[in-house]
Structure formats: structure tokens, C-alpha cells
Amino acid sequence: LEEAGGDKEKALLILRKKSSDIAAKKSDRILGSGTVASYIHGTGSIGSLVELSCEPDFVSKNDEFKALAYDIAMHIAASNPQFVKKEEVTEEMKKKISDIFEAEVKDKPEALRPKILAGKIDAYLKEKILLEQPFIKNPDLTVADLIAGAIQKFGEKTEIRRFTRFSVSE
């Protein structure tokens, strides 16, 4: 708050930046521990599992870490992502997505088409990539921001290794 001159919004932005810096410093560490969390929606028709990994085992045994994993599992059940991170999207998938949106931009001015197409692809992928989705409990944060905050809080590298989502109707 002192650095932000008493402005709470500015202080939150400063904290998010610092948590990103801390997360970047720990990004090359090997993860050997973690937890698996599940979430089943009240109707029993949707459920998810998530593996949240961390560096030391004492972090994975922490109740707050387990609660984070549960919240992410709930988010997955609600948001239906397809990928954890952008790097998991194959070139084949990118090509399919591009082909779909090229038809939508064919009537746009030729000079603007590449920019419009890139914007449509980015918006589509943002909905499908877990780390880029707005977190359901606080849409001001992405899931990546949530993980960065956990790294700052626990002082250890944390990442979503994998997830799966089940749905009776799909």
C-alpha cells in the first residue's frame, strides 16, 4: 500500500506483478510432489480431476494447496477447457481453427484480414486454454494468475500438470 500511495487497486496490480516475477524465477525447477483433486457437480452429471504439482511435499500436504486444487477442479467442470497451456495446442489444431475463422473473415477488407483472423483465433483459444481462462470465482484473475499467486504464497513452484473432465451429456 505504501508503494501504491494508499491506492488498493494499484497495490493489487503491484502484487500481481511481483508474483509473476517470483513465478518466473522458479519456472525451471522440477516438480516431484502434488495432489489430485476432484469435483463432482451437485447434479452428478459433470465431474473433473486435476493434478496440481509442486516442488516439495510439505506444500502439497497444506490444506490451502488442496483447496486451490479443488477450486481448479471446480473451474474445469464449469469452464470445460481443452488444454492446460498454449504450448499444448498442436499445429494441426491451429490449422483447423484458422480454416474455420478464415471463412468468417473472407468478406473483410484484405489488409485487415490477418489481424482480424489472429484476434478471432486468440479469443477462441483463450476460451479453450485453462491457464488463460478467467477464474470462475474471481473473473478479474486468470487461472494463470491464480497459480502465480500460489507460487508467491507458498514460495514454491506450482503448476497444473494435467486434468480431465467428464460429462454425462457430452
Short mmCIF file of C-alpha atoms in Angstrom, two decimals:
data_model
loop_
_atom_site.label_atom_id
_atom_site.label_comp_id
_atom_site.label_asym_id
_atom_site.label_seq_id
_atom_site.Cartn_x
_atom_site.Cartn_y
_atom_site.Cartn_z
CA LEU A 1 0.00 0.00 0.00
CA GLU A 2 2.89 2.34 0.72
CA GLU A 3 4.35 1.77 -2.75
CA ALA A 4 0.91 2.39 -4.28
CA GLY A 5 0.35 5.56 -2.25
CA GLY A 6 -2.62 4.04 -0.42
CA ASP A 7 -4.45 3.05 -3.65
CA LYS A 8 -5.78 -0.50 -3.14
CA GLU A 9 -6.29 -1.21 -6.86
CA LYS A 10 -2.76 -0.10 -7.67
CA ALA A 11 -1.42 -2.17 -4.76
CA LEU A 12 -3.14 -5.28 -6.14
CA LEU A 13 -1.55 -4.68 -9.55
CA ILE A 14 1.87 -4.30 -7.93
CA LEU A 15 1.38 -7.57 -6.01
CA ARG A 16 0.33 -9.40 -9.19
CA LYS A 17 3.46 -8.14 -10.96
CA LYS A 18 5.68 -9.25 -8.09
CA SER A 19 4.03 -12.69 -8.01
CA SER A 20 4.71 -13.04 -11.74
CA ASP A 21 8.38 -12.19 -11.16
CA ILE A 22 8.63 -14.77 -8.36
CA ALA A 23 6.92 -17.40 -10.53
CA ALA A 24 9.34 -16.74 -13.40
CA LYS A 25 12.36 -17.27 -11.12
CA LYS A 26 11.06 -20.69 -10.06
CA SER A 27 9.92 -21.86 -13.51
CA ASP A 28 12.85 -24.19 -14.21
CA ARG A 29 12.55 -26.25 -11.03
CA ILE A 30 11.49 -29.90 -11.16
CA LEU A 31 8.18 -30.79 -9.56
CA GLY A 32 8.12 -34.00 -7.55
CA SER A 33 5.03 -33.64 -5.37
CA GLY A 34 1.45 -32.53 -5.65
CA THR A 35 -2.14 -33.53 -5.15
CA VAL A 36 -5.05 -34.78 -7.20
CA ALA A 37 -8.39 -33.10 -6.57
CA SER A 38 -11.82 -33.96 -7.83
CA TYR A 39 -15.04 -32.05 -8.20
CA ILE A 40 -18.49 -33.51 -8.90
CA HIS A 41 -21.25 -31.03 -9.70
CA GLY A 42 -24.35 -31.25 -7.48
CA THR A 43 -26.38 -32.93 -10.21
CA GLY A 44 -23.76 -35.66 -10.61
CA SER A 45 -23.66 -35.16 -14.38
CA ILE A 46 -20.33 -33.28 -14.57
CA GLY A 47 -17.06 -34.00 -12.81
CA SER A 48 -13.37 -33.31 -13.13
CA LEU A 49 -9.97 -34.39 -11.86
CA VAL A 50 -6.89 -32.19 -11.74
CA GLU A 51 -3.27 -32.91 -10.86
CA LEU A 52 -1.70 -29.87 -9.22
CA SER A 53 2.05 -30.31 -8.87
CA CYS A 54 4.52 -28.55 -6.63
CA GLU A 55 8.15 -28.76 -5.65
CA PRO A 56 8.32 -30.07 -2.07
CA ASP A 57 5.86 -32.48 -0.48
CA PHE A 58 5.16 -30.26 2.55
CA VAL A 59 3.41 -27.79 0.23
CA SER A 60 1.22 -30.50 -1.30
CA LYS A 61 0.04 -31.53 2.19
CA ASN A 62 -1.04 -27.98 3.02
CA ASP A 63 -4.83 -27.53 3.30
CA GLU A 64 -4.69 -24.29 1.29
CA PHE A 65 -2.86 -26.07 -1.53
CA LYS A 66 -5.52 -28.80 -1.53
CA ALA A 67 -8.26 -26.14 -1.54
CA LEU A 68 -6.59 -24.50 -4.55
CA ALA A 69 -6.59 -27.84 -6.38
CA TYR A 70 -10.29 -28.29 -5.56
CA ASP A 71 -11.12 -24.78 -6.82
CA ILE A 72 -9.29 -25.51 -10.07
CA ALA A 73 -11.17 -28.81 -10.44
CA MET A 74 -14.44 -26.89 -9.94
CA HIS A 75 -13.32 -24.35 -12.55
CA ILE A 76 -12.57 -27.14 -15.02
CA ALA A 77 -16.00 -28.69 -14.50
CA ALA A 78 -17.66 -25.30 -15.12
CA SER A 79 -15.49 -24.00 -17.97
CA ASN A 80 -14.66 -27.12 -19.98
CA PRO A 81 -11.12 -26.22 -21.13
CA GLN A 82 -9.36 -28.46 -23.65
CA PHE A 83 -5.71 -27.63 -22.94
CA VAL A 84 -3.68 -26.65 -19.88
CA LYS A 85 -1.43 -24.19 -21.73
CA LYS A 86 -0.97 -22.69 -25.17
CA GLU A 87 2.00 -24.93 -25.96
CA GLU A 88 -0.30 -27.98 -25.94
CA VAL A 89 -2.27 -26.74 -28.96
CA THR A 90 -0.92 -28.69 -31.93
CA GLU A 91 -0.16 -27.14 -35.30
CA GLU A 92 -2.89 -29.36 -36.77
CA MET A 93 -5.43 -27.93 -34.30
CA LYS A 94 -4.27 -24.36 -35.00
CA LYS A 95 -4.72 -25.02 -38.74
CA LYS A 96 -8.27 -26.35 -38.21
CA ILE A 97 -9.18 -23.32 -36.11
CA SER A 98 -7.65 -20.98 -38.68
CA ASP A 99 -9.59 -22.64 -41.52
CA ILE A 100 -12.87 -22.18 -39.64
CA PHE A 101 -12.29 -18.48 -38.97
CA GLU A 102 -10.87 -17.72 -42.45
CA ALA A 103 -14.36 -18.30 -43.84
CA GLU A 104 -15.71 -15.72 -41.38
CA VAL A 105 -13.24 -13.01 -42.42
CA LYS A 106 -13.31 -13.55 -46.20
CA ASP A 107 -15.64 -10.56 -46.70
CA LYS A 108 -13.48 -8.20 -44.60
CA PRO A 109 -11.01 -5.77 -46.23
CA GLU A 110 -7.93 -7.73 -47.33
CA ALA A 111 -5.50 -5.53 -45.40
CA LEU A 112 -7.38 -6.18 -42.14
CA ARG A 113 -8.00 -9.93 -42.60
CA PRO A 114 -4.78 -11.21 -40.95
CA LYS A 115 -5.30 -9.04 -37.88
CA ILE A 116 -9.00 -9.94 -37.56
CA LEU A 117 -8.20 -13.63 -38.08
CA ALA A 118 -5.47 -13.56 -35.41
CA GLY A 119 -7.86 -11.84 -32.99
CA LYS A 120 -10.57 -14.46 -33.57
CA ILE A 121 -8.11 -17.32 -33.11
CA ASP A 122 -6.71 -15.79 -29.91
CA ALA A 123 -10.20 -15.24 -28.49
CA TYR A 124 -11.21 -18.82 -29.32
CA LEU A 125 -8.07 -20.29 -27.75
CA LYS A 126 -8.46 -18.12 -24.65
CA GLU A 127 -11.74 -19.95 -24.02
CA LYS A 128 -10.13 -23.38 -24.51
CA ILE A 129 -6.82 -22.95 -22.62
CA LEU A 130 -7.21 -23.43 -18.88
CA LEU A 131 -4.43 -21.04 -17.80
CA GLU A 132 -5.86 -18.23 -19.93
CA GLN A 133 -9.47 -18.54 -18.74
CA PRO A 134 -10.89 -16.04 -16.24
CA PHE A 135 -11.16 -17.86 -12.90
CA ILE A 136 -14.83 -18.61 -12.11
CA LYS A 137 -14.63 -17.40 -8.50
CA ASN A 138 -12.86 -14.15 -9.43
CA PRO A 139 -13.04 -13.19 -13.14
CA ASP A 140 -10.51 -10.40 -12.55
CA LEU A 141 -7.88 -13.17 -12.34
CA THR A 142 -6.97 -15.79 -14.91
CA VAL A 143 -6.18 -19.32 -13.77
CA ALA A 144 -2.52 -18.48 -14.56
CA ASP A 145 -2.76 -15.51 -12.15
CA LEU A 146 -4.18 -17.87 -9.53
CA ILE A 147 -1.20 -20.22 -9.95
CA ALA A 148 1.25 -17.29 -9.84
CA GLY A 149 -0.37 -16.16 -6.59
CA ALA A 150 0.04 -19.67 -5.18
CA ILE A 151 3.73 -19.62 -6.08
CA GLN A 152 4.11 -16.34 -4.23
CA LYS A 153 2.07 -17.58 -1.26
CA PHE A 154 3.76 -20.97 -0.85
CA GLY A 155 7.16 -19.81 -2.07
CA GLU A 156 7.46 -22.88 -4.31
CA LYS A 157 6.88 -23.68 -7.98
CA THR A 158 3.33 -24.86 -8.62
CA GLU A 159 1.69 -25.91 -11.87
CA ILE A 160 -1.27 -27.74 -13.28
CA ARG A 161 0.17 -30.89 -14.78
CA ARG A 162 -3.00 -32.36 -16.30
CA PHE A 163 -6.75 -32.58 -15.97
CA THR A 164 -9.74 -34.44 -17.28
CA ARG A 165 -13.42 -33.55 -17.36
CA PHE A 166 -16.36 -35.93 -17.51
CA SER A 167 -19.88 -35.10 -18.59
CA VAL A 168 -22.87 -37.39 -18.93
CA SER A 169 -24.42 -35.25 -21.67
CA GLU A 170 -21.33 -34.83 -23.87
#
